[in-house]
Amino acid sequence: MTTIFTHTLGFPRIGTNRELKKAQEKYWSNKFTKEQLFTEGKKIRINNWKKQAELGIDLIPVGDFSWYDHVLNTTMLLGNIPERFKKDSHTIDIDTIFKIAKGYQSKRKHVIPSEMKKWFNTNYHYIVPEFTKNSSFTYSWKQLIEEVDEAIALDFNVKPVILGPISYLWLGKEKEENFHRLDLLTKILHVYKEIISELEKRKITWIQIEEPILTLDLSEKWLNAFKFSYEFIKSSKKILLTTYFGNVYHNIETIKELPVQGLHVDITNKNCNINSLCNNIPKKWLLSLGIINGRNIWKTNLNSAINTINLIKKNKNNICIGTSCSLIHVPIDLSVENKISKTEKSWLSFALEKCHELFLLKTALITSNHSLLKKWSKPVLSRIKLNQNKKREKEIETFQTNKFYKYKKSPYSIRSLEQKKHLKLPILPITTIGSFPQTESVRKLRLDFKLKNISSNDYEEKIKENIKKIILFQESLNIDVLVHGEVERNDMVEYFGEQLNGFLITSNGWVQSYGSRCVKPPIIISDISRSKPMTIKWMKYAQSLTKKPIKGMLTGPVTILCWSFIRDDIKKSQVAYQLALALQDEVLDLEKIGINIIQIDEPALREGLPLRKQSWKNYLNWATESFRLTYYKTKNETQIHTHMCYCEFNDIIEAIIKLDVDVITLETSRSDIKLLKLFQKHKYSNEIGPGFYDIHSSTIPTIESIQSTLETALKYISINRLWVNPDCGLKTRNWKEIQQSLENIVTATKNVRKKFQKI
Ligand code: GLN
Ligand code: ZN
């Protein structure tokens, strides 16, 4: 008889109703004691284990829970606490986690938190480990073992989960010059060894050691570290070398030499070379097939899944099945969604349903009876059929091949003259990025409207009051290009998702973004189109209040795509083009009502880059083309802006040039002026607004500091191409802070303008 087991790589830790977030926030505001927080965490963990076991998962992941982030968990586990967090306290406890993640106010000064970065190509952020030449590592934070004991005591079949040593190092950053973080490997391995020997004393069979970097293009230096490390931590327990988010076949030569007992691979991608992989790994290894996609919310077609498994089984006997990656990237429970129609629900699968899918697969593999699989998969097929809109697909393909942009507007040099004549802006025009403080009252207003506590007329009036306040405020400060403030938007993607055809909005589909922050990504369920204007009403009103230009504010196609769950039945690029066409309608309507400046935000353009470099070109191609599609029909004198906010522009500078927007506003406050050098090096000739106010911090920039950065910026960008603005939206700041900061920005700009006008 076939024996096969099921497992997940990890389960969402936020709790079905975001209990973790609520508990964390209560603890941070002293409304919860440490014990209360611990109790809440324990409840979530036990509930997760129980639910998975009840659904038929055989091996339960333990160690996937974390109070803030799993990379930070590893930092704690290894005792790799950055020096600045040790100054005020020598004990390592849960507060250390929150200090590293959020920073804190010591007696002397504000201690800055560790940096946050996107977890591979997901929208989850991890806390970046910090390394110095003398970093020391000790097995200090015992939570993993405690959780393992907790779960064993409750009789679960436990599989401890640990982030592997090489990926941990790779994800971190050197905080000192003249050394490489791989130099610390042996020191780290000693601690891994200690942890593993603790685990060896326990009743467990498999340990999941994760090395997701094996899906990337790695240099020899990194690849060489593997063999040595895994020899070093060899164990009497079985090690499941775990990879996810992509294929690993390109690194097979390294992988097959490792002294491990199993390999987990993500096989949700058609090009995963699974057969070659089977032929290359040692015969006795267990191959764990990540067949249920942990990153999307679609119900799996189990008929084709079982066929895939059976094909693999011809080659490889010793297999088990699991999710492709941890389930932290999907919402937990579909059954609580009561606003989604029955049909649409039958197309979806969240974390709990995905566990059930594994169970169904396992049962069918054992009994060879596929009837349940057929029943389960039926809606998947009907969704795909329903969605097939060949005409639309053709239209877009023709579009792609005909290179629509050959009809583009005049080159920037000509456009800019027309815009200057038309807009009559001063030199160094001042603007902001879009949002204004999202105060408690603004949030309550939106919630009241959503819960139907207030009528839509009342809601509209109140939003208008807010817009008016924001416009008058900007006028009083003498800002040149005004924004309406985005008070009607809960989120820059969900707002458009709610209004476009083709989207599904869940009521409880939360996914952790970082720490206590969760997002509710909309689901792109069918073809996208715009049935009615989305921003026009507000923009018209805003423009009626002032003679100064109002900047229209949209979220770009790539960002909407990256921050939504997307369809799996058509290409990503198709979805991007569909979004672009819908946004084009809005852009043209904005132009029609006299909005002459339109900003199309693309903060996620960089994040959408595929993991492997060989796929970058194709991605950047359709990403930039879909962006251009949104605006290429506008008149020359309509000025197009975009905004991006992260520091690694190196990878996408060519793409930025190709976007050919008139003005790009950037986050540069933290990365300093280096970024402008990059634009200069690449002969970027359009207008740029580097950020002159770091909105991620509560510090008010002084007139002098702004003025001096402005003067430095002028060394890289000519005065008629430089804009002055904060480095991102103001929604997380309060009114008092932005009043002072913007006042200083205006004064500093005026000072510089005067100097230049004298010359
Ligand atoms: N226009 C958006 C805002 O100001 C941009 C946000 C972002 O870049 N993430 O809030
Ligand atoms: Zn931004």
mmCIF file of N, CA and C in Angstrom, residues 584-651:
data_model
loop_
_atom_site.group_PDB
_atom_site.id
_atom_site.type_symbol
_atom_site.label_atom_id
_atom_site.label_comp_id
_atom_site.label_asym_id
_atom_site.label_seq_id
_atom_site.Cartn_x
_atom_site.Cartn_y
_atom_site.Cartn_z
ATOM 1 N N GLN A 584 -6.427 53.955 -18.378
ATOM 2 C CA GLN A 584 -6.384 54.934 -19.477
ATOM 3 C C GLN A 584 -7.708 55.707 -19.559
ATOM 4 N N ASP A 585 -8.814 54.983 -19.391
ATOM 5 C CA ASP A 585 -10.115 55.660 -19.404
ATOM 6 C C ASP A 585 -10.141 56.773 -18.355
ATOM 7 N N GLU A 586 -9.615 56.460 -17.187
ATOM 8 C CA GLU A 586 -9.646 57.436 -16.097
ATOM 9 C C GLU A 586 -8.719 58.622 -16.401
ATOM 10 N N VAL A 587 -7.548 58.310 -16.931
ATOM 11 C CA VAL A 587 -6.589 59.367 -17.266
ATOM 12 C C VAL A 587 -7.233 60.338 -18.262
ATOM 13 N N LEU A 588 -7.883 59.789 -19.278
ATOM 14 C CA LEU A 588 -8.465 60.655 -20.301
ATOM 15 C C LEU A 588 -9.626 61.469 -19.748
ATOM 16 N N ASP A 589 -10.384 60.868 -18.824
ATOM 17 C CA ASP A 589 -11.460 61.632 -18.187
ATOM 18 C C ASP A 589 -10.910 62.770 -17.332
ATOM 19 N N LEU A 590 -9.810 62.493 -16.667
ATOM 20 C CA LEU A 590 -9.194 63.553 -15.852
ATOM 21 C C LEU A 590 -8.784 64.718 -16.750
ATOM 22 N N GLU A 591 -8.198 64.352 -17.857
ATOM 23 C CA GLU A 591 -7.763 65.385 -18.803
ATOM 24 C C GLU A 591 -8.974 66.212 -19.276
ATOM 25 N N LYS A 592 -10.060 65.502 -19.534
ATOM 26 C CA LYS A 592 -11.272 66.163 -20.029
ATOM 27 C C LYS A 592 -11.807 67.203 -19.047
ATOM 28 N N ILE A 593 -11.734 66.909 -17.736
ATOM 29 C CA ILE A 593 -12.274 67.884 -16.789
ATOM 30 C C ILE A 593 -11.254 68.968 -16.442
ATOM 31 N N GLY A 594 -10.153 68.983 -17.154
ATOM 32 C CA GLY A 594 -9.192 70.065 -16.973
ATOM 33 C C GLY A 594 -8.082 69.800 -15.974
ATOM 34 N N ILE A 595 -7.890 68.550 -15.626
ATOM 35 C CA ILE A 595 -6.745 68.238 -14.763
ATOM 36 C C ILE A 595 -5.529 68.096 -15.678
ATOM 37 N N ASN A 596 -4.565 68.960 -15.479
ATOM 38 C CA ASN A 596 -3.425 69.001 -16.405
ATOM 39 C C ASN A 596 -2.192 68.265 -15.927
ATOM 40 N N ILE A 597 -2.276 67.845 -14.673
ATOM 41 C CA ILE A 597 -1.137 67.098 -14.123
ATOM 42 C C ILE A 597 -1.709 65.801 -13.532
ATOM 43 N N ILE A 598 -1.168 64.672 -13.941
ATOM 44 C CA ILE A 598 -1.706 63.400 -13.455
ATOM 45 C C ILE A 598 -0.558 62.515 -12.964
ATOM 46 N N GLN A 599 -0.663 62.084 -11.719
ATOM 47 C CA GLN A 599 0.370 61.206 -11.153
ATOM 48 C C GLN A 599 -0.127 59.773 -11.137
ATOM 49 N N ILE A 600 0.681 58.881 -11.677
ATOM 50 C CA ILE A 600 0.313 57.460 -11.683
ATOM 51 C C ILE A 600 1.379 56.730 -10.872
ATOM 52 N N ASP A 601 1.032 56.350 -9.648
ATOM 53 C CA ASP A 601 2.018 55.792 -8.715
ATOM 54 C C ASP A 601 2.432 54.379 -9.096
ATOM 55 N N GLU A 602 3.714 54.104 -9.041
ATOM 56 C CA GLU A 602 4.194 52.736 -9.259
ATOM 57 C C GLU A 602 5.217 52.296 -8.209
ATOM 58 N N PRO A 603 4.856 52.363 -6.909
ATOM 59 C CA PRO A 603 5.857 51.980 -5.914
ATOM 60 C C PRO A 603 6.252 50.499 -5.989
ATOM 61 N N ALA A 604 5.472 49.666 -6.679
ATOM 62 C CA ALA A 604 5.798 48.231 -6.672
ATOM 63 C C ALA A 604 6.524 47.768 -7.929
ATOM 64 N N LEU A 605 6.912 48.685 -8.779
ATOM 65 C CA LEU A 605 7.544 48.270 -10.036
ATOM 66 C C LEU A 605 8.791 47.405 -9.789
ATOM 67 N N ARG A 606 9.604 47.795 -8.846
ATOM 68 C CA ARG A 606 10.819 47.056 -8.545
ATOM 69 C C ARG A 606 10.511 45.696 -7.913
ATOM 70 N N GLU A 607 9.514 45.697 -7.071
ATOM 71 C CA GLU A 607 9.166 44.482 -6.333
ATOM 72 C C GLU A 607 8.662 43.361 -7.251
ATOM 73 N N GLY A 608 8.110 43.756 -8.409
ATOM 74 C CA GLY A 608 7.588 42.745 -9.322
ATOM 75 C C GLY A 608 8.673 42.009 -10.092
ATOM 76 N N LEU A 609 9.916 42.442 -9.953
ATOM 77 C CA LEU A 609 11.004 41.766 -10.682
ATOM 78 C C LEU A 609 11.050 40.287 -10.345
ATOM 79 N N PRO A 610 11.121 39.414 -11.348
ATOM 80 C CA PRO A 610 11.210 37.984 -11.064
ATOM 81 C C PRO A 610 12.504 37.657 -10.302
ATOM 82 N N LEU A 611 12.517 36.492 -9.666
ATOM 83 C CA LEU A 611 13.671 36.150 -8.844
ATOM 84 C C LEU A 611 14.930 35.928 -9.673
ATOM 85 N N ARG A 612 14.749 35.370 -10.876
ATOM 86 C CA ARG A 612 15.938 35.082 -11.675
ATOM 87 C C ARG A 612 16.138 36.142 -12.749
ATOM 88 N N LYS A 613 17.390 36.545 -12.884
ATOM 89 C CA LYS A 613 17.708 37.649 -13.793
ATOM 90 C C LYS A 613 17.276 37.390 -15.227
ATOM 91 N N GLN A 614 17.310 36.114 -15.626
ATOM 92 C CA GLN A 614 16.981 35.813 -17.018
ATOM 93 C C GLN A 614 15.554 36.223 -17.383
ATOM 94 N N SER A 615 14.712 36.410 -16.375
ATOM 95 C CA SER A 615 13.332 36.793 -16.674
ATOM 96 C C SER A 615 13.068 38.291 -16.504
ATOM 97 N N TRP A 616 14.090 39.034 -16.123
ATOM 98 C CA TRP A 616 13.886 40.456 -15.853
ATOM 99 C C TRP A 616 13.451 41.246 -17.083
ATOM 100 N N LYS A 617 14.110 40.933 -18.184
ATOM 101 C CA LYS A 617 13.895 41.740 -19.380
ATOM 102 C C LYS A 617 12.429 41.684 -19.810
ATOM 103 N N ASN A 618 11.944 40.473 -19.876
ATOM 104 C CA ASN A 618 10.562 40.290 -20.296
ATOM 105 C C ASN A 618 9.609 41.035 -19.359
ATOM 106 N N TYR A 619 9.833 40.884 -18.057
ATOM 107 C CA TYR A 619 8.974 41.569 -17.090
ATOM 108 C C TYR A 619 9.023 43.089 -17.289
ATOM 109 N N LEU A 620 10.235 43.608 -17.345
ATOM 110 C CA LEU A 620 10.364 45.064 -17.438
ATOM 111 C C LEU A 620 9.743 45.604 -18.723
ATOM 112 N N ASN A 621 9.789 44.761 -19.725
ATOM 113 C CA ASN A 621 9.176 45.144 -20.978
ATOM 114 C C ASN A 621 7.678 45.365 -20.853
ATOM 115 N N TRP A 622 6.983 44.333 -20.378
ATOM 116 C CA TRP A 622 5.525 44.510 -20.297
ATOM 117 C C TRP A 622 5.121 45.451 -19.181
ATOM 118 N N ALA A 623 5.948 45.516 -18.136
ATOM 119 C CA ALA A 623 5.613 46.434 -17.040
ATOM 120 C C ALA A 623 5.661 47.880 -17.546
ATOM 121 N N THR A 624 6.714 48.228 -18.266
ATOM 122 C CA THR A 624 6.811 49.615 -18.726
ATOM 123 C C THR A 624 5.785 49.897 -19.825
ATOM 124 N N GLU A 625 5.585 48.915 -20.696
ATOM 125 C CA GLU A 625 4.614 49.169 -21.766
ATOM 126 C C GLU A 625 3.206 49.335 -21.209
ATOM 127 N N SER A 626 2.854 48.537 -20.225
ATOM 128 C CA SER A 626 1.504 48.702 -19.693
ATOM 129 C C SER A 626 1.373 50.060 -19.006
ATOM 130 N N PHE A 627 2.434 50.499 -18.373
ATOM 131 C CA PHE A 627 2.373 51.826 -17.754
ATOM 132 C C PHE A 627 2.148 52.911 -18.812
ATOM 133 N N ARG A 628 2.910 52.808 -19.882
ATOM 134 C CA ARG A 628 2.793 53.840 -20.927
ATOM 135 C C ARG A 628 1.425 53.831 -21.594
ATOM 136 N N LEU A 629 0.865 52.629 -21.598
ATOM 137 C CA LEU A 629 -0.460 52.502 -22.186
ATOM 138 C C LEU A 629 -1.485 53.378 -21.445
ATOM 139 N N THR A 630 -1.270 53.578 -20.157
ATOM 140 C CA THR A 630 -2.235 54.363 -19.379
ATOM 141 C C THR A 630 -2.274 55.825 -19.843
ATOM 142 N N TYR A 631 -1.146 56.337 -20.344
ATOM 143 C CA TYR A 631 -1.121 57.786 -20.574
ATOM 144 C C TYR A 631 -0.814 58.213 -22.006
ATOM 145 N N TYR A 632 -0.498 57.273 -22.898
ATOM 146 C CA TYR A 632 0.068 57.722 -24.180
ATOM 147 C C TYR A 632 -0.905 58.512 -25.042
ATOM 148 N N LYS A 633 -2.194 58.472 -24.702
ATOM 149 C CA LYS A 633 -3.141 59.224 -25.519
ATOM 150 C C LYS A 633 -3.340 60.660 -25.034
ATOM 151 N N THR A 634 -2.698 61.027 -23.939
ATOM 152 C CA THR A 634 -2.928 62.387 -23.426
ATOM 153 C C THR A 634 -2.201 63.414 -24.297
ATOM 154 N N LYS A 635 -2.626 64.683 -24.111
ATOM 155 C CA LYS A 635 -2.019 65.759 -24.909
ATOM 156 C C LYS A 635 -0.611 66.056 -24.402
ATOM 157 N N ASN A 636 0.154 66.682 -25.259
ATOM 158 C CA ASN A 636 1.516 67.040 -24.858
ATOM 159 C C ASN A 636 1.551 67.892 -23.597
ATOM 160 N N GLU A 637 0.588 68.804 -23.496
ATOM 161 C CA GLU A 637 0.671 69.716 -22.355
ATOM 162 C C GLU A 637 0.173 69.097 -21.049
ATOM 163 N N THR A 638 -0.402 67.914 -21.120
ATOM 164 C CA THR A 638 -0.771 67.243 -19.866
ATOM 165 C C THR A 638 0.486 66.603 -19.291
ATOM 166 N N GLN A 639 0.804 66.997 -18.073
ATOM 167 C CA GLN A 639 2.062 66.541 -17.490
ATOM 168 C C GLN A 639 1.848 65.253 -16.684
ATOM 169 N N ILE A 640 2.610 64.229 -17.037
ATOM 170 C CA ILE A 640 2.455 62.938 -16.357
ATOM 171 C C ILE A 640 3.566 62.754 -15.315
ATOM 172 N N HIS A 641 3.129 62.412 -14.111
ATOM 173 C CA HIS A 641 4.079 62.143 -13.029
ATOM 174 C C HIS A 641 3.987 60.666 -12.638
ATOM 175 N N THR A 642 5.063 60.164 -12.040
ATOM 176 C CA THR A 642 4.932 58.891 -11.339
ATOM 177 C C THR A 642 5.676 59.021 -10.025
ATOM 178 N N HIS A 643 5.408 58.095 -9.125
ATOM 179 C CA HIS A 643 6.102 58.118 -7.835
ATOM 180 C C HIS A 643 6.547 56.707 -7.481
ATOM 181 N N MET A 644 7.777 56.580 -7.003
ATOM 182 C CA MET A 644 8.285 55.280 -6.565
ATOM 183 C C MET A 644 8.990 55.459 -5.238
ATOM 184 N N CYS A 645 8.840 54.467 -4.365
ATOM 185 C CA CYS A 645 9.454 54.722 -3.065
ATOM 186 C C CYS A 645 10.215 53.556 -2.457
ATOM 187 N N TYR A 646 11.399 53.330 -2.890
ATOM 188 C CA TYR A 646 12.351 52.403 -2.267
ATOM 189 C C TYR A 646 13.683 52.797 -2.834
ATOM 190 N N CYS A 647 14.751 52.173 -2.325
ATOM 191 C CA CYS A 647 16.044 52.731 -2.715
ATOM 192 C C CYS A 647 16.748 52.011 -3.857
ATOM 193 N N GLU A 648 16.390 50.781 -4.134
ATOM 194 C CA GLU A 648 17.179 50.057 -5.134
ATOM 195 C C GLU A 648 16.728 50.349 -6.562
ATOM 196 N N PHE A 649 17.085 51.520 -7.038
ATOM 197 C CA PHE A 649 16.672 51.890 -8.383
ATOM 198 C C PHE A 649 17.619 51.345 -9.438
ATOM 199 N N ASN A 650 18.783 50.882 -8.981
ATOM 200 C CA ASN A 650 19.784 50.370 -9.919
ATOM 201 C C ASN A 650 19.228 49.370 -10.911
ATOM 202 N N ASP A 651 18.424 48.439 -10.364
ATOM 203 C CA ASP A 651 17.904 47.352 -11.199
ATOM 204 C C ASP A 651 16.901 47.824 -12.240
#
